[in-house]
PDB file of C-alpha atoms in Angstrom:
ATOM      1  CA  UNK A 430     -80.578 141.830-160.190  1.00  0.00           C
ATOM      2  CA  UNK A 431     -77.266 139.286-159.900  1.00  0.00           C
ATOM      3  CA  UNK A 432     -74.037 139.277-160.902  1.00  0.00           C
ATOM      4  CA  UNK A 433     -72.071 141.535-162.140  1.00  0.00           C
ATOM      5  CA  UNK A 434     -71.358 139.161-165.717  1.00  0.00           C
ATOM      6  CA  UNK A 435     -75.305 138.339-165.525  1.00  0.00           C
ATOM      7  CA  UNK A 436     -76.130 142.320-165.441  1.00  0.00           C
ATOM      8  CA  UNK A 437     -74.057 143.335-168.333  1.00  0.00           C
ATOM      9  CA  UNK A 438     -75.593 140.430-170.409  1.00  0.00           C
ATOM     10  CA  UNK A 439     -78.405 141.278-169.821  1.00  0.00           C
ATOM     11  CA  UNK A 440     -78.196 145.005-170.651  1.00  0.00           C
ATOM     12  CA  UNK A 441     -76.351 144.495-173.504  1.00  0.00           C
ATOM     13  CA  UNK A 442     -78.646 142.105-175.013  1.00  0.00           C
ATOM     14  CA  UNK A 443     -81.745 143.949-173.683  1.00  0.00           C
ATOM     15  CA  UNK A 444     -80.132 147.356-175.156  1.00  0.00           C
ATOM     16  CA  UNK A 445     -79.282 145.307-178.834  1.00  0.00           C
ATOM     17  CA  UNK A 446     -82.978 144.766-179.088  1.00  0.00           C
ATOM     18  CA  UNK A 447     -83.755 148.510-178.577  1.00  0.00           C
ATOM     19  CA  UNK A 448     -85.143 147.909-174.396  1.00  0.00           C
ATOM     20  CA  UNK A 449     -84.972 149.528-171.560  1.00  0.00           C
ATOM     21  CA  UNK A 450     -82.927 148.249-169.381  1.00  0.00           C
ATOM     22  CA  UNK A 451     -82.238 148.046-165.451  1.00  0.00           C
ATOM     23  CA  UNK A 452     -79.825 145.149-163.950  1.00  0.00           C
ATOM     24  CA  UNK A 453     -78.089 145.545-161.018  1.00  0.00           C
ATOM     25  CA  UNK A 454     -74.972 144.256-160.878  1.00  0.00           C
ATOM     26  CA  UNK A 455     -72.410 143.132-157.586  1.00  0.00           C
ATOM     27  CA  UNK A 456     -71.254 145.030-154.678  1.00  0.00           C
ATOM     28  CA  UNK A 457     -68.464 144.759-152.604  1.00  0.00           C
ATOM     29  CA  UNK A 458     -69.676 147.634-149.680  1.00  0.00           C
ATOM     30  CA  UNK A 459     -67.143 149.260-147.245  1.00  0.00           C
ATOM     31  CA  UNK A 460     -67.624 150.997-144.376  1.00  0.00           C
ATOM     32  CA  UNK A 461     -64.692 153.144-143.391  1.00  0.00           C
ATOM     33  CA  UNK A 462     -64.074 153.680-139.150  1.00  0.00           C
ATOM     34  CA  UNK A 463     -62.987 156.867-138.372  1.00  0.00           C
ATOM     35  CA  UNK A 464     -60.982 157.216-134.712  1.00  0.00           C
ATOM     36  CA  UNK A 465     -63.501 159.894-133.261  1.00  0.00           C
ATOM     37  CA  UNK A 466     -66.212 157.260-134.407  1.00  0.00           C
ATOM     38  CA  UNK A 467     -68.515 155.627-131.474  1.00  0.00           C
ATOM     39  CA  UNK A 468     -66.487 152.222-131.710  1.00  0.00           C
ATOM     40  CA  UNK A 469     -69.345 150.235-129.563  1.00  0.00           C
ATOM     41  CA  UNK A 470     -71.968 151.557-132.454  1.00  0.00           C
ATOM     42  CA  UNK A 471     -69.694 150.546-135.038  1.00  0.00           C
ATOM     43  CA  UNK A 472     -69.176 147.296-133.817  1.00  0.00           C
ATOM     44  CA  UNK A 473     -72.836 146.616-133.591  1.00  0.00           C
ATOM     45  CA  UNK A 474     -73.262 147.805-137.027  1.00  0.00           C
ATOM     46  CA  UNK A 475     -70.888 145.806-138.131  1.00  0.00           C
ATOM     47  CA  UNK A 476     -72.191 142.828-137.192  1.00  0.00           C
ATOM     48  CA  UNK A 477     -75.488 143.496-138.410  1.00  0.00           C
ATOM     49  CA  UNK A 478     -74.718 144.390-141.891  1.00  0.00           C
ATOM     50  CA  UNK A 479     -71.648 142.066-141.964  1.00  0.00           C
ATOM     51  CA  UNK A 480     -74.126 138.670-140.739  1.00  0.00           C
ATOM     52  CA  UNK A 481     -77.458 139.861-140.874  1.00  0.00           C
ATOM     53  CA  UNK A 482     -79.356 136.973-143.451  1.00  0.00           C
ATOM     54  CA  UNK A 483     -76.024 135.040-143.269  1.00  0.00           C
ATOM     55  CA  UNK A 484     -74.751 137.969-145.657  1.00  0.00           C
ATOM     56  CA  UNK A 485     -76.239 136.875-148.569  1.00  0.00           C
ATOM     57  CA  UNK A 486     -78.084 140.251-149.143  1.00  0.00           C
ATOM     58  CA  UNK A 487     -76.127 142.733-152.286  1.00  0.00           C
ATOM     59  CA  UNK A 488     -76.530 145.708-149.033  1.00  0.00           C
ATOM     60  CA  UNK A 489     -73.862 143.106-146.518  1.00  0.00           C
ATOM     61  CA  UNK A 490     -70.752 145.535-145.260  1.00  0.00           C
ATOM     62  CA  UNK A 491     -68.243 143.015-146.700  1.00  0.00           C
ATOM     63  CA  UNK A 492     -65.232 144.953-146.012  1.00  0.00           C
ATOM     64  CA  UNK A 493     -64.719 147.124-142.524  1.00  0.00           C
ATOM     65  CA  UNK A 494     -61.972 149.497-143.163  1.00  0.00           C
ATOM     66  CA  UNK A 495     -60.517 150.734-140.155  1.00  0.00           C
ATOM     67  CA  UNK A 496     -58.725 153.958-139.980  1.00  0.00           C
ATOM     68  CA  UNK A 497     -55.877 154.960-138.006  1.00  0.00           C
ATOM     69  CA  UNK A 498     -55.226 153.620-133.954  1.00  0.00           C
ATOM     70  CA  UNK A 499     -59.078 151.977-134.052  1.00  0.00           C
ATOM     71  CA  UNK A 500     -58.136 148.652-135.266  1.00  0.00           C
ATOM     72  CA  UNK A 501     -57.213 146.862-133.131  1.00  0.00           C
ATOM     73  CA  UNK A 502     -59.911 147.816-130.510  1.00  0.00           C
ATOM     74  CA  UNK A 503     -62.505 147.542-132.852  1.00  0.00           C
ATOM     75  CA  UNK A 504     -61.798 144.190-134.226  1.00  0.00           C
ATOM     76  CA  UNK A 505     -61.535 143.051-130.400  1.00  0.00           C
ATOM     77  CA  UNK A 506     -65.272 144.478-130.496  1.00  0.00           C
ATOM     78  CA  UNK A 507     -66.333 143.122-133.483  1.00  0.00           C
ATOM     79  CA  UNK A 508     -65.344 139.763-132.376  1.00  0.00           C
ATOM     80  CA  UNK A 509     -67.150 139.607-129.019  1.00  0.00           C
ATOM     81  CA  UNK A 510     -69.838 140.189-130.316  1.00  0.00           C
ATOM     82  CA  UNK A 511     -69.461 137.445-133.866  1.00  0.00           C
ATOM     83  CA  UNK A 512     -68.522 134.664-131.365  1.00  0.00           C
ATOM     84  CA  UNK A 513     -71.879 135.274-129.296  1.00  0.00           C
ATOM     85  CA  UNK A 514     -74.241 134.712-132.603  1.00  0.00           C
ATOM     86  CA  UNK A 515     -75.755 132.011-132.436  1.00  0.00           C
ATOM     87  CA  UNK A 516     -76.134 129.642-135.892  1.00  0.00           C
ATOM     88  CA  UNK A 517     -79.624 127.680-135.851  1.00  0.00           C
ATOM     89  CA  UNK A 518     -82.432 126.637-138.425  1.00  0.00           C
ATOM     90  CA  UNK A 519     -84.456 129.565-136.844  1.00  0.00           C
ATOM     91  CA  UNK A 520     -86.763 127.558-135.063  1.00  0.00           C
ATOM     92  CA  UNK A 521     -85.740 129.042-131.480  1.00  0.00           C
ATOM     93  CA  UNK A 522     -82.646 130.277-130.328  1.00  0.00           C
ATOM     94  CA  UNK A 523     -80.787 130.874-133.293  1.00  0.00           C
ATOM     95  CA  UNK A 524     -79.360 134.739-134.607  1.00  0.00           C
ATOM     96  CA  UNK A 525     -78.010 133.156-137.988  1.00  0.00           C
ATOM     97  CA  UNK A 526     -79.438 130.361-140.054  1.00  0.00           C
ATOM     98  CA  UNK A 527     -77.748 128.308-142.912  1.00  0.00           C
ATOM     99  CA  UNK A 528     -76.896 129.735-146.779  1.00  0.00           C
ATOM    100  CA  UNK A 529     -78.590 128.612-149.183  1.00  0.00           C
ATOM    101  CA  UNK A 530     -76.587 125.489-150.249  1.00  0.00           C
ATOM    102  CA  UNK A 531     -74.033 123.511-149.964  1.00  0.00           C
ATOM    103  CA  UNK A 532     -72.435 124.286-152.974  1.00  0.00           C
ATOM    104  CA  UNK A 533     -72.939 127.638-151.725  1.00  0.00           C
ATOM    105  CA  UNK A 534     -71.454 126.855-148.462  1.00  0.00           C
ATOM    106  CA  UNK A 535     -68.388 125.328-149.729  1.00  0.00           C
ATOM    107  CA  UNK A 536     -67.271 128.358-151.943  1.00  0.00           C
ATOM    108  CA  UNK A 537     -67.620 130.887-149.120  1.00  0.00           C
ATOM    109  CA  UNK A 538     -65.282 129.036-146.741  1.00  0.00           C
ATOM    110  CA  UNK A 539     -63.054 128.380-149.881  1.00  0.00           C
ATOM    111  CA  UNK A 540     -62.838 131.941-149.692  1.00  0.00           C
ATOM    112  CA  UNK A 541     -62.127 131.644-146.112  1.00  0.00           C
ATOM    113  CA  UNK A 542     -59.165 129.395-147.234  1.00  0.00           C
ATOM    114  CA  UNK A 543     -57.608 131.620-149.283  1.00  0.00           C
ATOM    115  CA  UNK A 544     -57.605 134.436-147.165  1.00  0.00           C
ATOM    116  CA  UNK A 545     -55.983 132.435-144.590  1.00  0.00           C
ATOM    117  CA  UNK A 546     -53.563 131.286-147.352  1.00  0.00           C
ATOM    118  CA  UNK A 547     -52.244 134.611-148.728  1.00  0.00           C
ATOM    119  CA  UNK A 548     -51.448 136.663-145.146  1.00  0.00           C
ATOM    120  CA  UNK A 549     -54.785 137.414-143.514  1.00  0.00           C
ATOM    121  CA  UNK A 550     -55.818 136.371-139.813  1.00  0.00           C
ATOM    122  CA  UNK A 551     -58.824 134.451-138.823  1.00  0.00           C
ATOM    123  CA  UNK A 552     -60.164 135.807-136.486  1.00  0.00           C
ATOM    124  CA  UNK A 553     -63.790 134.304-135.861  1.00  0.00           C
ATOM    125  CA  UNK A 554     -63.818 131.130-137.814  1.00  0.00           C
ATOM    126  CA  UNK A 555     -67.078 129.906-138.717  1.00  0.00           C
ATOM    127  CA  UNK A 556     -65.878 127.380-141.242  1.00  0.00           C
ATOM    128  CA  UNK A 557     -66.525 124.494-138.222  1.00  0.00           C
ATOM    129  CA  UNK A 558     -69.805 126.139-136.459  1.00  0.00           C
ATOM    130  CA  UNK A 559     -73.092 123.694-136.241  1.00  0.00           C
ATOM    131  CA  UNK A 560     -75.986 124.174-135.634  1.00  0.00           C
ATOM    132  CA  UNK A 561     -76.581 125.214-131.983  1.00  0.00           C
ATOM    133  CA  UNK A 562     -80.032 124.736-131.977  1.00  0.00           C
ATOM    134  CA  UNK A 563     -79.823 121.038-131.544  1.00  0.00           C
ATOM    135  CA  UNK A 564     -77.542 118.256-132.960  1.00  0.00           C
ATOM    136  CA  UNK A 565     -80.253 116.474-134.996  1.00  0.00           C
ATOM    137  CA  UNK A 566     -80.159 119.491-137.015  1.00  0.00           C
ATOM    138  CA  UNK A 567     -76.603 119.347-137.869  1.00  0.00           C
ATOM    139  CA  UNK A 568     -77.082 117.385-140.721  1.00  0.00           C
ATOM    140  CA  UNK A 569     -79.663 119.225-142.169  1.00  0.00           C
ATOM    141  CA  UNK A 570     -78.139 122.718-142.813  1.00  0.00           C
ATOM    142  CA  UNK A 571     -75.173 124.142-144.593  1.00  0.00           C
ATOM    143  CA  UNK A 572     -73.693 125.645-141.727  1.00  0.00           C
ATOM    144  CA  UNK A 573     -70.977 128.718-141.378  1.00  0.00           C
ATOM    145  CA  UNK A 574     -70.624 130.983-138.346  1.00  0.00           C
ATOM    146  CA  UNK A 575     -69.306 134.694-138.775  1.00  0.00           C
ATOM    147  CA  UNK A 576     -66.143 134.958-140.186  1.00  0.00           C
ATOM    148  CA  UNK A 577     -63.687 137.926-139.221  1.00  0.00           C
ATOM    149  CA  UNK A 578     -60.653 138.301-141.410  1.00  0.00           C
ATOM    150  CA  UNK A 579     -57.985 141.145-140.319  1.00  0.00           C
ATOM    151  CA  UNK A 580     -55.310 142.389-141.694  1.00  0.00           C
ATOM    152  CA  UNK A 581     -56.957 142.286-145.257  1.00  0.00           C
ATOM    153  CA  UNK A 582     -55.600 143.595-148.289  1.00  0.00           C
ATOM    154  CA  UNK A 583     -56.924 144.558-151.664  1.00  0.00           C
ATOM    155  CA  UNK A 584     -54.933 142.372-153.272  1.00  0.00           C
ATOM    156  CA  UNK A 585     -56.662 139.074-151.563  1.00  0.00           C
ATOM    157  CA  UNK A 586     -59.312 137.007-153.116  1.00  0.00           C
ATOM    158  CA  UNK A 587     -61.801 137.237-149.673  1.00  0.00           C
ATOM    159  CA  UNK A 588     -61.815 140.896-150.988  1.00  0.00           C
ATOM    160  CA  UNK A 589     -61.599 141.999-154.506  1.00  0.00           C
ATOM    161  CA  UNK A 590     -64.793 139.031-154.980  1.00  0.00           C
ATOM    162  CA  UNK A 591     -68.249 139.337-153.663  1.00  0.00           C
ATOM    163  CA  UNK A 592     -68.536 136.696-151.652  1.00  0.00           C
ATOM    164  CA  UNK A 593     -71.945 136.613-150.163  1.00  0.00           C
ATOM    165  CA  UNK A 594     -71.427 134.615-146.751  1.00  0.00           C
ATOM    166  CA  UNK A 595     -70.843 135.892-143.422  1.00  0.00           C
ATOM    167  CA  UNK A 596     -67.409 137.115-144.100  1.00  0.00           C
ATOM    168  CA  UNK A 597     -66.412 140.064-142.778  1.00  0.00           C
ATOM    169  CA  UNK A 598     -62.776 141.650-143.913  1.00  0.00           C
ATOM    170  CA  UNK A 599     -61.151 144.346-141.903  1.00  0.00           C
ATOM    171  CA  UNK A 600     -58.303 146.118-144.455  1.00  0.00           C
ATOM    172  CA  UNK A 601     -56.317 148.955-141.778  1.00  0.00           C
ATOM    173  CA  UNK A 602     -55.290 152.023-143.436  1.00  0.00           C
ATOM    174  CA  UNK A 603     -53.477 155.345-141.792  1.00  0.00           C
ATOM    175  CA  UNK A 604     -55.668 158.066-143.567  1.00  0.00           C
ATOM    176  CA  UNK A 605     -58.989 158.757-144.115  1.00  0.00           C
ATOM    177  CA  UNK A 606     -57.829 159.599-148.072  1.00  0.00           C
ATOM    178  CA  UNK A 607     -56.457 156.369-148.316  1.00  0.00           C
ATOM    179  CA  UNK A 608     -60.032 154.974-146.772  1.00  0.00           C
ATOM    180  CA  UNK A 609     -62.034 157.519-149.719  1.00  0.00           C
ATOM    181  CA  UNK A 610     -59.115 155.872-152.299  1.00  0.00           C
ATOM    182  CA  UNK A 611     -60.184 152.487-151.730  1.00  0.00           C
ATOM    183  CA  UNK A 612     -63.736 152.917-151.852  1.00  0.00           C
ATOM    184  CA  UNK A 613     -63.399 154.609-155.614  1.00  0.00           C
ATOM    185  CA  UNK A 614     -60.763 152.093-157.093  1.00  0.00           C
ATOM    186  CA  UNK A 615     -62.737 149.472-156.197  1.00  0.00           C
ATOM    187  CA  UNK A 616     -65.526 148.596-159.533  1.00  0.00           C
ATOM    188  CA  UNK A 617     -67.887 147.633-157.381  1.00  0.00           C
ATOM    189  CA  UNK A 618     -69.895 150.942-156.536  1.00  0.00           C
ATOM    190  CA  UNK A 619     -73.051 149.821-154.144  1.00  0.00           C
ATOM    191  CA  UNK A 620     -73.112 151.231-150.993  1.00  0.00           C
ATOM    192  CA  UNK A 621     -70.564 151.988-148.083  1.00  0.00           C
ATOM    193  CA  UNK A 622     -71.181 153.785-145.175  1.00  0.00           C
ATOM    194  CA  UNK A 623     -68.991 156.085-142.766  1.00  0.00           C
ATOM    195  CA  UNK A 624     -68.455 156.354-139.137  1.00  0.00           C
ATOM    196  CA  UNK A 625     -67.351 159.336-137.443  1.00  0.00           C
ATOM    197  CA  UNK A 626     -68.622 162.150-135.176  1.00  0.00           C
ATOM    198  CA  UNK A 627     -67.083 165.007-137.454  1.00  0.00           C
ATOM    199  CA  UNK A 628     -69.952 166.570-139.541  1.00  0.00           C
ATOM    200  CA  UNK A 629     -66.865 168.063-141.868  1.00  0.00           C
ATOM    201  CA  UNK A 630     -65.506 164.616-142.597  1.00  0.00           C
ATOM    202  CA  UNK A 631     -69.429 163.048-143.299  1.00  0.00           C
ATOM    203  CA  UNK A 632     -69.758 166.047-145.528  1.00  0.00           C
ATOM    204  CA  UNK A 633     -66.430 165.165-147.304  1.00  0.00           C
ATOM    205  CA  UNK A 634     -67.549 161.988-147.395  1.00  0.00           C
ATOM    206  CA  UNK A 635     -70.399 161.752-149.035  1.00  0.00           C
ATOM    207  CA  UNK A 636     -69.135 164.363-151.925  1.00  0.00           C
ATOM    208  CA  UNK A 637     -66.422 162.217-152.606  1.00  0.00           C
ATOM    209  CA  UNK A 638     -66.703 158.478-152.399  1.00  0.00           C
ATOM    210  CA  UNK A 639     -67.937 157.258-156.148  1.00  0.00           C
ATOM    211  CA  UNK A 640     -71.019 155.026-154.346  1.00  0.00           C
ATOM    212  CA  UNK A 641     -74.092 155.544-155.413  1.00  0.00           C
ATOM    213  CA  UNK A 642     -76.205 154.945-151.700  1.00  0.00           C
ATOM    214  CA  UNK A 643     -73.934 156.025-148.335  1.00  0.00           C
ATOM    215  CA  UNK A 644     -74.710 155.774-145.361  1.00  0.00           C
ATOM    216  CA  UNK A 645     -73.247 158.557-142.281  1.00  0.00           C
ATOM    217  CA  UNK A 646     -73.649 155.970-139.167  1.00  0.00           C
ATOM    218  CA  UNK A 647     -76.153 153.714-141.253  1.00  0.00           C
ATOM    219  CA  UNK A 648     -74.559 150.056-141.792  1.00  0.00           C
ATOM    220  CA  UNK A 649     -76.938 149.803-144.547  1.00  0.00           C
ATOM    221  CA  UNK A 650     -78.000 152.568-146.461  1.00  0.00           C
ATOM    222  CA  UNK A 651     -80.958 151.836-148.263  1.00  0.00           C
ATOM    223  CA  UNK A 652     -82.709 154.724-148.597  1.00  0.00           C
ATOM    224  CA  UNK A 653     -86.992 154.603-148.685  1.00  0.00           C
ATOM    225  CA  UNK A 654     -89.009 153.169-151.480  1.00  0.00           C
ATOM    226  CA  UNK A 655     -89.376 156.968-152.642  1.00  0.00           C
ATOM    227  CA  UNK A 656     -86.127 157.208-153.619  1.00  0.00           C
ATOM    228  CA  UNK A 657     -84.106 155.765-155.439  1.00  0.00           C
ATOM    229  CA  UNK A 658     -81.710 152.271-154.907  1.00  0.00           C
ATOM    230  CA  UNK A 659     -79.324 151.027-157.045  1.00  0.00           C
ATOM    231  CA  UNK A 660     -75.088 151.833-157.569  1.00  0.00           C
ATOM    232  CA  UNK A 661     -72.636 152.769-159.600  1.00  0.00           C
ATOM    233  CA  UNK A 662     -70.254 151.374-161.838  1.00  0.00           C
ATOM    234  CA  UNK A 663     -69.943 147.900-162.117  1.00  0.00           C
ATOM    235  CA  UNK A 664     -72.923 147.356-159.424  1.00  0.00           C
ATOM    236  CA  UNK A 665     -75.643 148.829-162.075  1.00  0.00           C
ATOM    237  CA  UNK A 666     -76.129 148.917-165.759  1.00  0.00           C
ATOM    238  CA  UNK A 667     -78.724 151.129-167.253  1.00  0.00           C
ATOM    239  CA  UNK A 668     -79.683 155.193-166.871  1.00  0.00           C
ATOM    240  CA  UNK A 669     -81.901 154.550-163.858  1.00  0.00           C
ATOM    241  CA  UNK A 670     -82.215 153.363-160.714  1.00  0.00           C
ATOM    242  CA  UNK A 671     -85.157 151.564-158.794  1.00  0.00           C
ATOM    243  CA  UNK A 672     -87.647 152.576-157.007  1.00  0.00           C
ATOM    244  CA  UNK A 673     -88.749 156.394-156.447  1.00  0.00           C
ATOM    245  CA  UNK A 674     -89.024 158.708-159.855  1.00  0.00           C
ATOM    246  CA  UNK A 675     -86.235 156.875-161.405  1.00  0.00           C
ATOM    247  CA  UNK A 676     -88.113 153.865-160.722  1.00  0.00           C
ATOM    248  CA  UNK A 677     -91.411 155.727-162.301  1.00  0.00           C
ATOM    249  CA  UNK A 678     -90.090 156.369-165.112  1.00  0.00           C
ATOM    250  CA  UNK A 679     -88.955 153.273-166.075  1.00  0.00           C
ATOM    251  CA  UNK A 680     -91.889 151.522-165.879  1.00  0.00           C
ATOM    252  CA  UNK A 681     -93.797 154.129-167.562  1.00  0.00           C
ATOM    253  CA  UNK A 682     -93.524 155.847-171.111  1.00  0.00           C
ATOM    254  CA  UNK A 683     -94.714 159.838-171.768  1.00  0.00           C
ATOM    255  CA  UNK A 684     -96.489 161.915-173.554  1.00  0.00           C
ATOM    256  CA  UNK A 685     -96.988 165.351-174.301  1.00  0.00           C
ATOM    257  CA  UNK A 686    -100.668 167.165-174.943  1.00  0.00           C
ATOM    258  CA  UNK A 687    -101.181 170.129-176.504  1.00  0.00           C
ATOM    259  CA  UNK A 688    -104.574 171.594-176.507  1.00  0.00           C
ATOM    260  CA  UNK A 689    -106.736 174.543-177.318  1.00  0.00           C
ATOM    261  CA  UNK A 690    -110.532 175.142-177.325  1.00  0.00           C
ATOM    262  CA  UNK A 691    -111.041 177.746-179.950  1.00  0.00           C
ATOM    263  CA  UNK A 692    -113.692 180.610-179.472  1.00  0.00           C
ATOM    264  CA  UNK A 693    -116.456 180.476-182.231  1.00  0.00           C
ATOM    265  CA  UNK A 694    -116.617 184.149-182.210  1.00  0.00           C
ATOM    266  CA  UNK A 695    -112.668 184.783-182.676  1.00  0.00           C
ATOM    267  CA  UNK A 696    -111.722 184.540-186.131  1.00  0.00           C
ATOM    268  CA  UNK A 697    -109.022 182.512-187.777  1.00  0.00           C
ATOM    269  CA  UNK A 698    -106.293 181.171-186.039  1.00  0.00           C
ATOM    270  CA  UNK A 699    -103.728 183.379-185.055  1.00  0.00           C
ATOM    271  CA  UNK A 700    -100.234 182.088-187.201  1.00  0.00           C
ATOM    272  CA  UNK A 701     -97.736 183.810-185.404  1.00  0.00           C
ATOM    273  CA  UNK A 702     -95.689 185.076-187.517  1.00  0.00           C
ATOM    274  CA  UNK A 703     -94.593 188.602-187.288  1.00  0.00           C
ATOM    275  CA  UNK A 704     -96.567 191.508-189.180  1.00  0.00           C
ATOM    276  CA  UNK A 705     -94.180 193.527-191.531  1.00  0.00           C
ATOM    277  CA  UNK A 706     -94.466 197.495-191.313  1.00  0.00           C
TER     278      UNK A 706
END
């Protein structure tokens, strides 16, 4: 499990040597919020999925697709929740920790810089956030707080690239079909979610979306271990997913055994040829 270029390399190298390979690559996970959705539930979910683990997980939601007239209300609700998140080292009174290295922290911040330069609105800016567990911790962590960008477009690097940090981009579309097209034309296909109270829309989404793991009103659709885990397109290389039956088949080699026990009182073996009459 790693970036898509590494997954491609591992897959190509392993299969060239005749090995069975299961290589999980990058992701750009979308959550689509339909106009009929419970916006408080959706906002809670976006904060959880976008900023949990400081966004450093392959199933993080990094693209929130607001459909129709709900975008302003949704952004306001996410913004209020994001500003309440406390950043710290995890010893006390902290909701979110630092990023893994200074280099990665600076890389994530550079994407925010680029998004702002490209015209995205920085609604919540995590670039200047320091530890809220005490000034003595400020120099001991690679701090970057929750960041919310609005009016992001598909051409911006903050959308096209997997950032792997606490950066949530809001893209605005007019219709469900536009939201679906946005996801299906993305090169990644790891996880996605739809927030709605419309069962018909949910059924259509789960059938039409080209993504390996789908959640309906579930922001991080990681199935239980007895189901398979893994994406489509540039998010997975190989013919089987992790966990579940796919995982069992990947790590085992099947054998077929045919046996017969003869009764000594019976004669020779029937060869099964038809008799000529």
